[in-house]
Short mmCIF file of C-alpha atoms and ligand atoms in Angstrom, two decimals:
data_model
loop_
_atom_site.label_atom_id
_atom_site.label_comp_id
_atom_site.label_asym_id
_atom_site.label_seq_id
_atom_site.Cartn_x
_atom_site.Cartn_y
_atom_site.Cartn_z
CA UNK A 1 0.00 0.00 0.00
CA UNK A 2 1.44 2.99 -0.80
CA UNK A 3 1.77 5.74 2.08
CA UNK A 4 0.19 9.16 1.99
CA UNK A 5 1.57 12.52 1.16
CA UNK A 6 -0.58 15.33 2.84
CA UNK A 7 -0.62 19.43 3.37
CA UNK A 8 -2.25 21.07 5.33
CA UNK A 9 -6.56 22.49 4.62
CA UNK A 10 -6.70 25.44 2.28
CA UNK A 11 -3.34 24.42 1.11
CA UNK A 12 -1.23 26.86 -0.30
CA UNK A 13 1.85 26.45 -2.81
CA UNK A 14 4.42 25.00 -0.12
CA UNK A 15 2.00 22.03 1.24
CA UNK A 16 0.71 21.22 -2.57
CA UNK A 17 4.62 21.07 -3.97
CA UNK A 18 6.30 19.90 -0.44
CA UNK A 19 3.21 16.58 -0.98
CA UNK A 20 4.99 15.99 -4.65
CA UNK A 21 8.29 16.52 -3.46
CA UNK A 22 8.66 14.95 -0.51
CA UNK A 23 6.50 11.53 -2.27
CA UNK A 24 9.63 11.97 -5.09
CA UNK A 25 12.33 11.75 -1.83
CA UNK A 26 10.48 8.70 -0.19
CA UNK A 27 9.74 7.18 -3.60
CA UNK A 28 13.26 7.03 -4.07
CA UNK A 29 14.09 6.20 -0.67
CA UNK A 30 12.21 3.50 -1.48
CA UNK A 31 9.22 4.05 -0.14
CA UNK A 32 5.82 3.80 -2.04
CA UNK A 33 4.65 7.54 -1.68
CA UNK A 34 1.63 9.30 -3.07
CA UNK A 35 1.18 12.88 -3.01
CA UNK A 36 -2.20 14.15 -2.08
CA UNK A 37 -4.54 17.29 -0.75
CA UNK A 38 -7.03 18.30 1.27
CA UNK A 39 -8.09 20.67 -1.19
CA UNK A 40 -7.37 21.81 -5.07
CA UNK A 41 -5.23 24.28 -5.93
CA UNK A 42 -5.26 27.64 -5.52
CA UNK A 43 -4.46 30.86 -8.47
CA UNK A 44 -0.51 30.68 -7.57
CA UNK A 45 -0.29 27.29 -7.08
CA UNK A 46 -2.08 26.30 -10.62
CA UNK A 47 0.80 28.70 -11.97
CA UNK A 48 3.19 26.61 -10.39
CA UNK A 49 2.03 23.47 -11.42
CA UNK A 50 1.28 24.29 -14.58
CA UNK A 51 4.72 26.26 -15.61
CA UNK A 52 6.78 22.72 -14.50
CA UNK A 53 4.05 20.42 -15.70
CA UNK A 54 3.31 18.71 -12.61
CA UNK A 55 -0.05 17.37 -11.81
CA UNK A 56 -2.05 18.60 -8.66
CA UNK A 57 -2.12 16.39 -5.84
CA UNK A 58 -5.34 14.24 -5.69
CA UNK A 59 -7.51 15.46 -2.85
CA UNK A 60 -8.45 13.55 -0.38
CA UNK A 61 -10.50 13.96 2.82
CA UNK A 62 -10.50 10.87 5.08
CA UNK A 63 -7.41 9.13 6.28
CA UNK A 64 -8.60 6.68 8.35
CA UNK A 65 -6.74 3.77 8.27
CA UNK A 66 -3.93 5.35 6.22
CA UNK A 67 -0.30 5.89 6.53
CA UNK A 68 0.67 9.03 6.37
CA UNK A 69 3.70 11.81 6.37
CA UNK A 70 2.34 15.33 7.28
CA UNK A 71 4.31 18.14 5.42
CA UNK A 72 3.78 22.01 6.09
CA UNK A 73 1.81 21.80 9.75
CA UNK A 74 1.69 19.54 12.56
CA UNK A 75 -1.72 20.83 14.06
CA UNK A 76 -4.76 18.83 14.28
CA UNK A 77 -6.89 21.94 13.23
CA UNK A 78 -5.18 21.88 9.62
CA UNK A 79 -5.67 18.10 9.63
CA UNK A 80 -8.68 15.60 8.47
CA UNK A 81 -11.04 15.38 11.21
CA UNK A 82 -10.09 11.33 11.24
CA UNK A 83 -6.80 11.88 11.53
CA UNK A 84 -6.52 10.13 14.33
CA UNK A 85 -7.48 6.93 12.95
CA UNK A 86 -4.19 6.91 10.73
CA UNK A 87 -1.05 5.83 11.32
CA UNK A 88 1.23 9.29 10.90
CA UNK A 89 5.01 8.33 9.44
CA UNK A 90 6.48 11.56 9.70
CA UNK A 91 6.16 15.47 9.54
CA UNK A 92 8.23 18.03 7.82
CA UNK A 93 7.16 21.16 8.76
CA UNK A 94 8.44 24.86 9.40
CA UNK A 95 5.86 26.25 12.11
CA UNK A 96 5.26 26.21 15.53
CA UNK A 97 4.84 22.87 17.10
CA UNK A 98 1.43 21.75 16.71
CA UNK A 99 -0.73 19.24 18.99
CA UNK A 100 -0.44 16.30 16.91
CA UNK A 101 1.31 13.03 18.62
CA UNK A 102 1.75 9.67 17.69
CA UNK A 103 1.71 6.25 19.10
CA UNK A 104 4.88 4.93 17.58
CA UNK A 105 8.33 6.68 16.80
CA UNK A 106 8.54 8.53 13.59
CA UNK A 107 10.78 10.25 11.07
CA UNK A 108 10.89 13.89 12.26
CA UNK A 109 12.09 16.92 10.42
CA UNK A 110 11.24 20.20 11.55
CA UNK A 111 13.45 23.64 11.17
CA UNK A 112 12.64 27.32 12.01
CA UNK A 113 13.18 28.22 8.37
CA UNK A 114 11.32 30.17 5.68
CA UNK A 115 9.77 27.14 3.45
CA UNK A 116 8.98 23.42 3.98
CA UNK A 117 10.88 22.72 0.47
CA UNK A 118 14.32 24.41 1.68
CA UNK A 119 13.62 21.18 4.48
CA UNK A 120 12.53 18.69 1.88
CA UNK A 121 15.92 19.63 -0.30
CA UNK A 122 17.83 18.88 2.86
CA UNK A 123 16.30 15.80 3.71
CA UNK A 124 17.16 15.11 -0.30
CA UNK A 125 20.44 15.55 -0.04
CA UNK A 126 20.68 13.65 3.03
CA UNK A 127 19.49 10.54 1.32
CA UNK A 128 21.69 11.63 -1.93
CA UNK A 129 18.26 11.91 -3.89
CA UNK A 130 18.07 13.74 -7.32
CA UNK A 131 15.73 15.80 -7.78
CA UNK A 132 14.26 16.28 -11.55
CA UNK A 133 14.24 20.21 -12.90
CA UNK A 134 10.39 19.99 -13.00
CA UNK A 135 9.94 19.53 -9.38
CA UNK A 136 13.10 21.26 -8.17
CA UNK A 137 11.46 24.41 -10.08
CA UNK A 138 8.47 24.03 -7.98
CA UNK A 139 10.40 23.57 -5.00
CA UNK A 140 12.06 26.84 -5.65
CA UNK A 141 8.59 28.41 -6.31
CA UNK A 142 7.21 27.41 -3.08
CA UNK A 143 10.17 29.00 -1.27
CA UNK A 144 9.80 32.29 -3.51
CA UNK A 145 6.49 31.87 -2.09
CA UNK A 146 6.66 31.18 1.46
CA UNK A 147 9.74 33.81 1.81
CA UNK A 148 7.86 36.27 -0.30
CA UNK A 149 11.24 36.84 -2.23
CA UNK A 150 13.22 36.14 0.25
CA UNK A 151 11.76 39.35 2.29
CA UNK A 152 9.57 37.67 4.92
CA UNK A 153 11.28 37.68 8.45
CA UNK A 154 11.12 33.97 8.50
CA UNK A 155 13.36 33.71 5.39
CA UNK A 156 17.49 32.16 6.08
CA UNK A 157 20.58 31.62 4.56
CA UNK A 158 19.33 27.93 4.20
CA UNK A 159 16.06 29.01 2.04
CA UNK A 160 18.29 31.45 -0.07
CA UNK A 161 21.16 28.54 -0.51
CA UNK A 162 18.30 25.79 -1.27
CA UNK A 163 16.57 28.53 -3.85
CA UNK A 164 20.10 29.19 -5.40
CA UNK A 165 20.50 25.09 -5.87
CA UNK A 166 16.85 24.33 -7.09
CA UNK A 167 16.84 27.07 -9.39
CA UNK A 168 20.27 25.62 -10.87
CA UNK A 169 18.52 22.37 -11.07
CA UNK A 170 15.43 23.85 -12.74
CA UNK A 171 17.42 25.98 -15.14
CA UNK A 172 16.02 29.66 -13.81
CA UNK A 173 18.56 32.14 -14.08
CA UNK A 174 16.28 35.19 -13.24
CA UNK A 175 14.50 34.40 -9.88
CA UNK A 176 12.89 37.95 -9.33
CA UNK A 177 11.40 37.73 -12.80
CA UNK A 178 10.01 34.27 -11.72
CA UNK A 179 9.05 35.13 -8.29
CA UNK A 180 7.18 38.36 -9.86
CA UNK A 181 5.23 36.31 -12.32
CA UNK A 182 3.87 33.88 -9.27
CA UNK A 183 2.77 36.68 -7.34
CA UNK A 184 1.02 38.14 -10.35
CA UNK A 185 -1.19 35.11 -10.53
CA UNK A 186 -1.66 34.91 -6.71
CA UNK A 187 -2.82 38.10 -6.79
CA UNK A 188 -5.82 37.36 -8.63
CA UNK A 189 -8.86 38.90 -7.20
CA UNK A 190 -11.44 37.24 -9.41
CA UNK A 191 -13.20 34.84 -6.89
CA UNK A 192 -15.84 35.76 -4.13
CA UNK A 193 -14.91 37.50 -0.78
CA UNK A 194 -15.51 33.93 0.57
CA UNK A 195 -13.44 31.99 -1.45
CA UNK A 196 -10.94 34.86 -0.76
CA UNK A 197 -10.71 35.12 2.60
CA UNK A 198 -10.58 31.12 2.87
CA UNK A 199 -7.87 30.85 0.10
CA UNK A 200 -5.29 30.76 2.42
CA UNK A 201 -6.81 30.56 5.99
CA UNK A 202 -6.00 29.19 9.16
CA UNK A 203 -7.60 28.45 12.62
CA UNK A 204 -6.20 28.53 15.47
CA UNK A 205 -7.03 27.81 19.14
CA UNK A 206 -5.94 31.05 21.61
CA UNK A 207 -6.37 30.19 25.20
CA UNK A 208 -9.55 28.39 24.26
CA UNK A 209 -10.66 30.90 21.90
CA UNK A 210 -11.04 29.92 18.25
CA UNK A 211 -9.33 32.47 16.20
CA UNK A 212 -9.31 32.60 12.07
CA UNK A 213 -6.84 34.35 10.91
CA UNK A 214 -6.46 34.42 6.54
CA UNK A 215 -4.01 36.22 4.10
CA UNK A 216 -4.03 37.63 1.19
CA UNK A 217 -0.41 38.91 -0.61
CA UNK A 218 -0.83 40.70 -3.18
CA UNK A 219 1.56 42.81 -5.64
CA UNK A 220 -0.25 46.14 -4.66
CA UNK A 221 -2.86 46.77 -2.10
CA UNK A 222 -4.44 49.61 -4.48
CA UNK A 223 -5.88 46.42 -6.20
CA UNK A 224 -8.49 45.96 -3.25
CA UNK A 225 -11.19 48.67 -3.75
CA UNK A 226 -13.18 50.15 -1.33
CA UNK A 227 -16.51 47.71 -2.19
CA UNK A 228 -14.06 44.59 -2.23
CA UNK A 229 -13.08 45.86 1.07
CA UNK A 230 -16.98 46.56 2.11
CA UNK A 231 -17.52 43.08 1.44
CA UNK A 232 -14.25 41.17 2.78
CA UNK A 233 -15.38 42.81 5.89
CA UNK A 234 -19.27 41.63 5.63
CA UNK A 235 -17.94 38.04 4.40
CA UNK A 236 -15.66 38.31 7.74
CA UNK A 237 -18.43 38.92 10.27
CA UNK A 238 -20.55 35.65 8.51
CA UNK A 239 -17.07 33.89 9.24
CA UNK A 240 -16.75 34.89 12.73
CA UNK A 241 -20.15 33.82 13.38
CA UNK A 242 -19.76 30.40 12.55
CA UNK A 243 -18.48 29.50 16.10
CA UNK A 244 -14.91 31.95 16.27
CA UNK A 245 -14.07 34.31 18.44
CA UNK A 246 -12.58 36.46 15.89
CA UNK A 247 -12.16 36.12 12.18
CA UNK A 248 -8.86 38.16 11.06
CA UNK A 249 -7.84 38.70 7.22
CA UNK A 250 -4.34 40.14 6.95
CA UNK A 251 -3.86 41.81 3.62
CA UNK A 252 -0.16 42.18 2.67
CA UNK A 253 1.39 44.20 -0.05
CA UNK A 254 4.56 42.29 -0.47
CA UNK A 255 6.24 45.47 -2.72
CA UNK A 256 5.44 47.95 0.06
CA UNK A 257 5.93 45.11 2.92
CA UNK A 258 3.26 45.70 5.04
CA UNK A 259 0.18 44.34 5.53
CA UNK A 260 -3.43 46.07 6.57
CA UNK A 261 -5.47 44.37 9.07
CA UNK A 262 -9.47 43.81 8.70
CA UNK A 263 -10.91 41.86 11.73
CA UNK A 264 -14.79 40.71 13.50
CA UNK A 265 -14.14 39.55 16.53
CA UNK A 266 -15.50 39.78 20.63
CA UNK A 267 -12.62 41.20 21.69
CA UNK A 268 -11.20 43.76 18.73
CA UNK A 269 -9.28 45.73 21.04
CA UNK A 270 -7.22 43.21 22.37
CA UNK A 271 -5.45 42.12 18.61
CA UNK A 272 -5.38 45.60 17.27
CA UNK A 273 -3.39 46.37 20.53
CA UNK A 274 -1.10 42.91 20.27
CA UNK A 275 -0.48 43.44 16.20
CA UNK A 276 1.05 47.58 17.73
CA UNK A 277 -1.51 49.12 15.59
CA UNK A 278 -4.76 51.71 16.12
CA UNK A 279 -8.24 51.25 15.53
CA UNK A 280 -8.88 52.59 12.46
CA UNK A 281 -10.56 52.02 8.61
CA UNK A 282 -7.20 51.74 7.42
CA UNK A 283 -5.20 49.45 10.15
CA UNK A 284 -1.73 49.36 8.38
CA UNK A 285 1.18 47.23 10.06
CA UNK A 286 4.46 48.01 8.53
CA UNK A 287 6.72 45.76 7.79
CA UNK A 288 4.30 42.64 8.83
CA UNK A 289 4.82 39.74 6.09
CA UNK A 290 4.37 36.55 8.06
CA UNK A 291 1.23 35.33 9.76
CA UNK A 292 3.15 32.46 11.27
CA UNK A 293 6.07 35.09 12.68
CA UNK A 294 4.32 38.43 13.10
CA UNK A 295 0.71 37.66 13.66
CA UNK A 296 0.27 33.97 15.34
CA UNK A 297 2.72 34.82 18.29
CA UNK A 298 1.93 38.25 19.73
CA UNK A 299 -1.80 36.77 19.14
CA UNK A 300 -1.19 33.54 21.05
CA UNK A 301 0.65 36.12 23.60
CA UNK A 302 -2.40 37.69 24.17
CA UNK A 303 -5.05 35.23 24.55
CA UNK A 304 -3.01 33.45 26.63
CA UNK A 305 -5.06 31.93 29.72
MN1 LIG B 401 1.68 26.39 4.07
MN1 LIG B 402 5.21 26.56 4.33
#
């Protein structure tokens, strides 16, 4: 039987290409490995796939009675809800330690760094795999992704020296130009303020609070006009009703690098005063990139019981 490959919900470019990547290491390891999904791609990730001509991950949404590496989270929230009726191999992740736990020792590689790939090309070269242009190329796309160019705060000199070796692998010379023409297609507004805010969303659990927080990067915030932001903000308050305490969409401009902050929740005051900003129509936070460094944390600080 052949094991399971799986990203986290709404998954974004890093889980989708860090499920075909990391199958490709443990497929040559060996290993019978299937990449799969819990969901289907989004605008920048279809880019991806479709500039290196790799096929999406199937999706899937039980695992119950599966065996299965996690790549790109280690929480339960981002998980199937029968997770724990699978057998889980091994995680490769890049975020916080999350609450999922196992019954039987497992193959473990987590590192504070800007991109699950700049991991999975470690764990590569580790095991002496090759890795083929088409997938290194996605590799380096998802790390042009997660870093936002290499400008997010979680970015190292290990995701700039894995980008540099993938993109030799993949045959890019001009990384910008590439990293540009993802972020144009991520950037694409054309979808409902649901499907919007959800496109790259996460919950998380605060002290016993549920707390959604999405984000949307995009090239230039100008794009978002005032009636797209009208109805983010009416979308958000149907999303924070649906059982959160607060439903948070960070929008980032990744060419200024800041992000603005739009947010429903019971207890507004306390985030706008964590994320050092002022209660306003236009809540800017400069030089925020990273949910998972600059948001999550002084957040979690907070609601801390
Ligand atoms: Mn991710
Ligand atoms: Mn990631």
């Amino acid at each position: 039987m052949s094991v399971l490959v799986l990203g986290h919900k709404n998954p974004d470019t890093d889980s989708n290409v860090s499920a075909i990547s990391f199958a490709h290491v443990l497929n040559q390891r060996g290993i019978q490995a299937t990449a799969v999904a819990q969901g289907t791609p989004a605008p920048e990730t279809e880019f991806v796939l479709n500039k290196f001509n790799l096929k999406a991950p199937e999706v899937v949404t039980s695992v119950a009675s599966k065996e299965l590496y996690l790549v790109d989270y280690s929480d339960l929230a981002q998980a199937p809800a029968d997770l724990k009726d699978a057998k889980i191999l091994g995680i490769v992740d890049h975020h916080k330690l999350g609450d999922v736990t196992t019954d039987t020792p497992l193959e473990c590689w987590i590192q504070p760094y800007g991109c699950s790939n700049t991991i999975i090309k470690m764990v590569a070269d580790y095991y002496n795999v090759t890795i083929p242009a088409d997938i290194a190329g996605a590799m380096l796309c998802a790390i042009l992704s997660d870093t936002v160019l290499f400008k997010s705060p979680t970015c190292t000199e290990f995701d700039k020296k894995a980008a540099q070796e993938l993109a030799k692998i993949a045959n890019v010379s001009d990384l910008e130009a590439l990293g540009m023409e993802m972020f144009k297609a991520k950037s694409n507004l054309n979808a409902s303020p649901r499907d919007l805010i959800f496109r790259d969303f996460k919950d998380f659990d605060m002290g016993g609070k549920k707390i959604g927080i999405g984000q949307l990067e995009l090239i230039s915030l100008s794009m978002v006009t005032p009636e797209l932001k009208e109805s983010l903000k009416k979308e958000l308050a149907a999303v924070k009703s649906e059982g959160r305490h607060s439903a948070v969409l960070v929008l980032t401009d990744i060419m200024k690098e800041g992000s603005e902050l739009l947010l429903v929740s019971d207890e507004e005051d306390i985030i706008i005063n964590a994320l050092g900003t002022q209660k306003s129509d236009n809540m800017w936070m400069p030089g925020v990139m990273s949910r998972k460094k600059q948001v999550v944390p002084p957040l979690q600080g907070a609601f801390k019981a």
